[in-house]
XYZ file of C-alpha atoms in Angstrom:
170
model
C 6.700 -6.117 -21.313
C 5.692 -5.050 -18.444
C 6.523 -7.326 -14.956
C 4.638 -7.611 -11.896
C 6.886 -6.050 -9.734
C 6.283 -2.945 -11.953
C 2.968 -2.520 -10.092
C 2.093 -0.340 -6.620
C -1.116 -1.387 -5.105
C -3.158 1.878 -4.275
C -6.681 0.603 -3.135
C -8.974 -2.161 -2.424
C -12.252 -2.451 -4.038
C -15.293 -3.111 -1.518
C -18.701 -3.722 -2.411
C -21.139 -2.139 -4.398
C -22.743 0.953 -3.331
C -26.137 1.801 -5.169
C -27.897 0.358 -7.668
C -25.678 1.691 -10.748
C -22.784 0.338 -10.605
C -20.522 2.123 -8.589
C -18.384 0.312 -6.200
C -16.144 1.574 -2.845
C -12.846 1.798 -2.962
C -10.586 1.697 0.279
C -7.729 4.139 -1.031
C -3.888 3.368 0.653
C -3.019 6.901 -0.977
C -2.553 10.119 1.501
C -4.289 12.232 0.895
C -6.947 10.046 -0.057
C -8.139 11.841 -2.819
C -4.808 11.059 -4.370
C -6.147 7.956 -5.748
C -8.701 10.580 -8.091
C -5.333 11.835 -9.785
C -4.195 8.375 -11.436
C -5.480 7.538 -14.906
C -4.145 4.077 -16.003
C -5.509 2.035 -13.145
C -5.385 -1.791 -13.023
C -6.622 -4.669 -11.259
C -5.853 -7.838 -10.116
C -8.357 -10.311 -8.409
C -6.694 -13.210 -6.012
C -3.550 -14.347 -7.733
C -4.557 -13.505 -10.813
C -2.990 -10.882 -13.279
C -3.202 -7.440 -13.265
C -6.023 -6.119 -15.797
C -6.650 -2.588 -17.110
C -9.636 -0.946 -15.265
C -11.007 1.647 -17.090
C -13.182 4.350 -15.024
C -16.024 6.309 -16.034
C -16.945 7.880 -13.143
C -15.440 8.498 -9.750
C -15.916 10.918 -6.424
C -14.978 11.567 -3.233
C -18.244 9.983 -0.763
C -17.817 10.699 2.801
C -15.001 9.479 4.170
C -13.954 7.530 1.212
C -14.379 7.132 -2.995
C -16.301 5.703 -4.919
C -16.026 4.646 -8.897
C -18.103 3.299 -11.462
C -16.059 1.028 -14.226
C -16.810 1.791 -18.089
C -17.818 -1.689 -18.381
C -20.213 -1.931 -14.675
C -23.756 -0.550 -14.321
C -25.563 -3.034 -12.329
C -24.504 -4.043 -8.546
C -24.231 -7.633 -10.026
C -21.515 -6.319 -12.369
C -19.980 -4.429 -9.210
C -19.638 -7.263 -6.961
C -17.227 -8.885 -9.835
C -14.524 -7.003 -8.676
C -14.905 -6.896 -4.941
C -12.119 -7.621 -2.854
C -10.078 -7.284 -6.293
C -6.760 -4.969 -5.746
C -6.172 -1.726 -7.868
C -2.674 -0.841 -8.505
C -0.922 1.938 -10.685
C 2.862 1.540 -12.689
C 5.535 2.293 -10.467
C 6.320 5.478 -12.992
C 3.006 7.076 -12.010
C 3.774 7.480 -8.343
C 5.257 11.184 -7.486
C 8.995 11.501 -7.055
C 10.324 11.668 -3.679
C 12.693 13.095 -1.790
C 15.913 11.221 -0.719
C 14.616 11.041 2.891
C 11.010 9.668 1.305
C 10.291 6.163 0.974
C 7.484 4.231 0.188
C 5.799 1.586 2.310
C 5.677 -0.891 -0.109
C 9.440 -0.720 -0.560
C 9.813 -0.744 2.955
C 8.058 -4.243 3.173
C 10.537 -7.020 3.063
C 13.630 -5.365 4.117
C 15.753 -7.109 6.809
C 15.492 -5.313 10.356
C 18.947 -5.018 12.544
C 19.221 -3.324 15.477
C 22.249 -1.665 17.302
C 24.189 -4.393 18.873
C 23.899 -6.139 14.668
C 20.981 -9.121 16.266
C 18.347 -9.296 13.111
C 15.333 -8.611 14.666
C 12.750 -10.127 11.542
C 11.514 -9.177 8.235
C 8.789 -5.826 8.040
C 5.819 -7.235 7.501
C 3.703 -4.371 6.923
C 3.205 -1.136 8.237
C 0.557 0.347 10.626
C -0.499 4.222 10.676
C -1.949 5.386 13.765
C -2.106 9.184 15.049
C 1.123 9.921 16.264
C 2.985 7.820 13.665
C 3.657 5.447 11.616
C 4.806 1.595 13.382
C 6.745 -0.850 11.482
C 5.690 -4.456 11.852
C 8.389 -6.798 12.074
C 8.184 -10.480 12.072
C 11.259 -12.333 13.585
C 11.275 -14.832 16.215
C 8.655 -12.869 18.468
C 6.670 -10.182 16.834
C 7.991 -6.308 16.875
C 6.104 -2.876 17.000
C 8.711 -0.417 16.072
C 7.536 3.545 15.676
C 8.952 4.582 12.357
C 10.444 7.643 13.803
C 13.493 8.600 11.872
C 16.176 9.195 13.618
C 14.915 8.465 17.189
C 14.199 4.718 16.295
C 15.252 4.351 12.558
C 18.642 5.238 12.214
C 19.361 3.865 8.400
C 17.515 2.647 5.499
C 19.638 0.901 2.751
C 17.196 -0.216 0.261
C 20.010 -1.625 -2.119
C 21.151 -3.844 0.454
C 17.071 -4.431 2.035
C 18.319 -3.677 5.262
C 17.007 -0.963 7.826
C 18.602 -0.425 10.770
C 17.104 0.396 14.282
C 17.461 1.542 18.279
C 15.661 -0.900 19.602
C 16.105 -3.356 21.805
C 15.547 -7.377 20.949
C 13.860 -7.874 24.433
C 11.291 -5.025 23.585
């Protein structure tokens, strides 16, 4: 059986776009068109359960994707699944290397800094054009660059602890 946790949200569906079906999709993938590689897709709307979401179609549109489900041809079928979440099995994401982490397993894990003070729990994680910046929610609310080495010294995902330089008055 298969368990929730077993699932890596990719993408977010958006609304329809045309008159056929096809929907946006706002891919979390990089590249982008990574999300075009994965072939057992689901998707869960709310707090519901995840669902298989079979694709028929599906291209790269300006900036973004697009997709057309098996089952979808009208924009009234489309909007169904707006705002619905698309995931993938944690088995279909590419291996990484030991230094390589994922953001979603970065999410949750307990931030300490040099002197041992917990700073908060990652919250999510931003991407901007330099680089990446951990949010961390503690008792005030911390931007932290994810710069290995410079400002993330460890990550210990056994023990959901990463440990920073960075001062608690920051």
């Amino acid at each position: 059986m298969i368990s929730p946790d077993d699932f890596v949200v990719i993408a977010k569906i958006g609304k329809p776009f045309g008159v056929k079906g096809w929907m946006k999709i706002w891919s979390y993938t990089d590249p982008l068109a990574q999300f075009c590689h994965y072939t057992a897709l689901f998707y869960r709307r709310y707090a519901g359960i995840w669902q298989s979401f079979n694709v028929a179609e599906q291209k790269e549109q300006g900036n973004g994707i697009i997709v057309r489900p098996e089952a979808c041809h009208t924009p009234e079928e489309a909007r169904h699944y707006t705002n619905a979440l698309i995931a993938v099995q944690r088995q279909q994401l590419p291996e990484l290397t030991e230094d390589e982490f994922y953001w979603v397993d970065l999410q949750g894990l307990t931030v300490i800094n040099q002197k041992n003070i917990e700073l908060g729990i990652i919250d999510h994680l931003l991407e901007t054009a330099s680089n990446d910046v951990l949010v961390v929610k503690g008792e005030k609310l911390y931007y932290i660059p994810y710069i290995r080495g410079d400002f993330v010294v460890d990550i210990d995902l056994q023990k959901q602890i990463m440990r920073v330089n960075w001062d608690v008055d920051f």
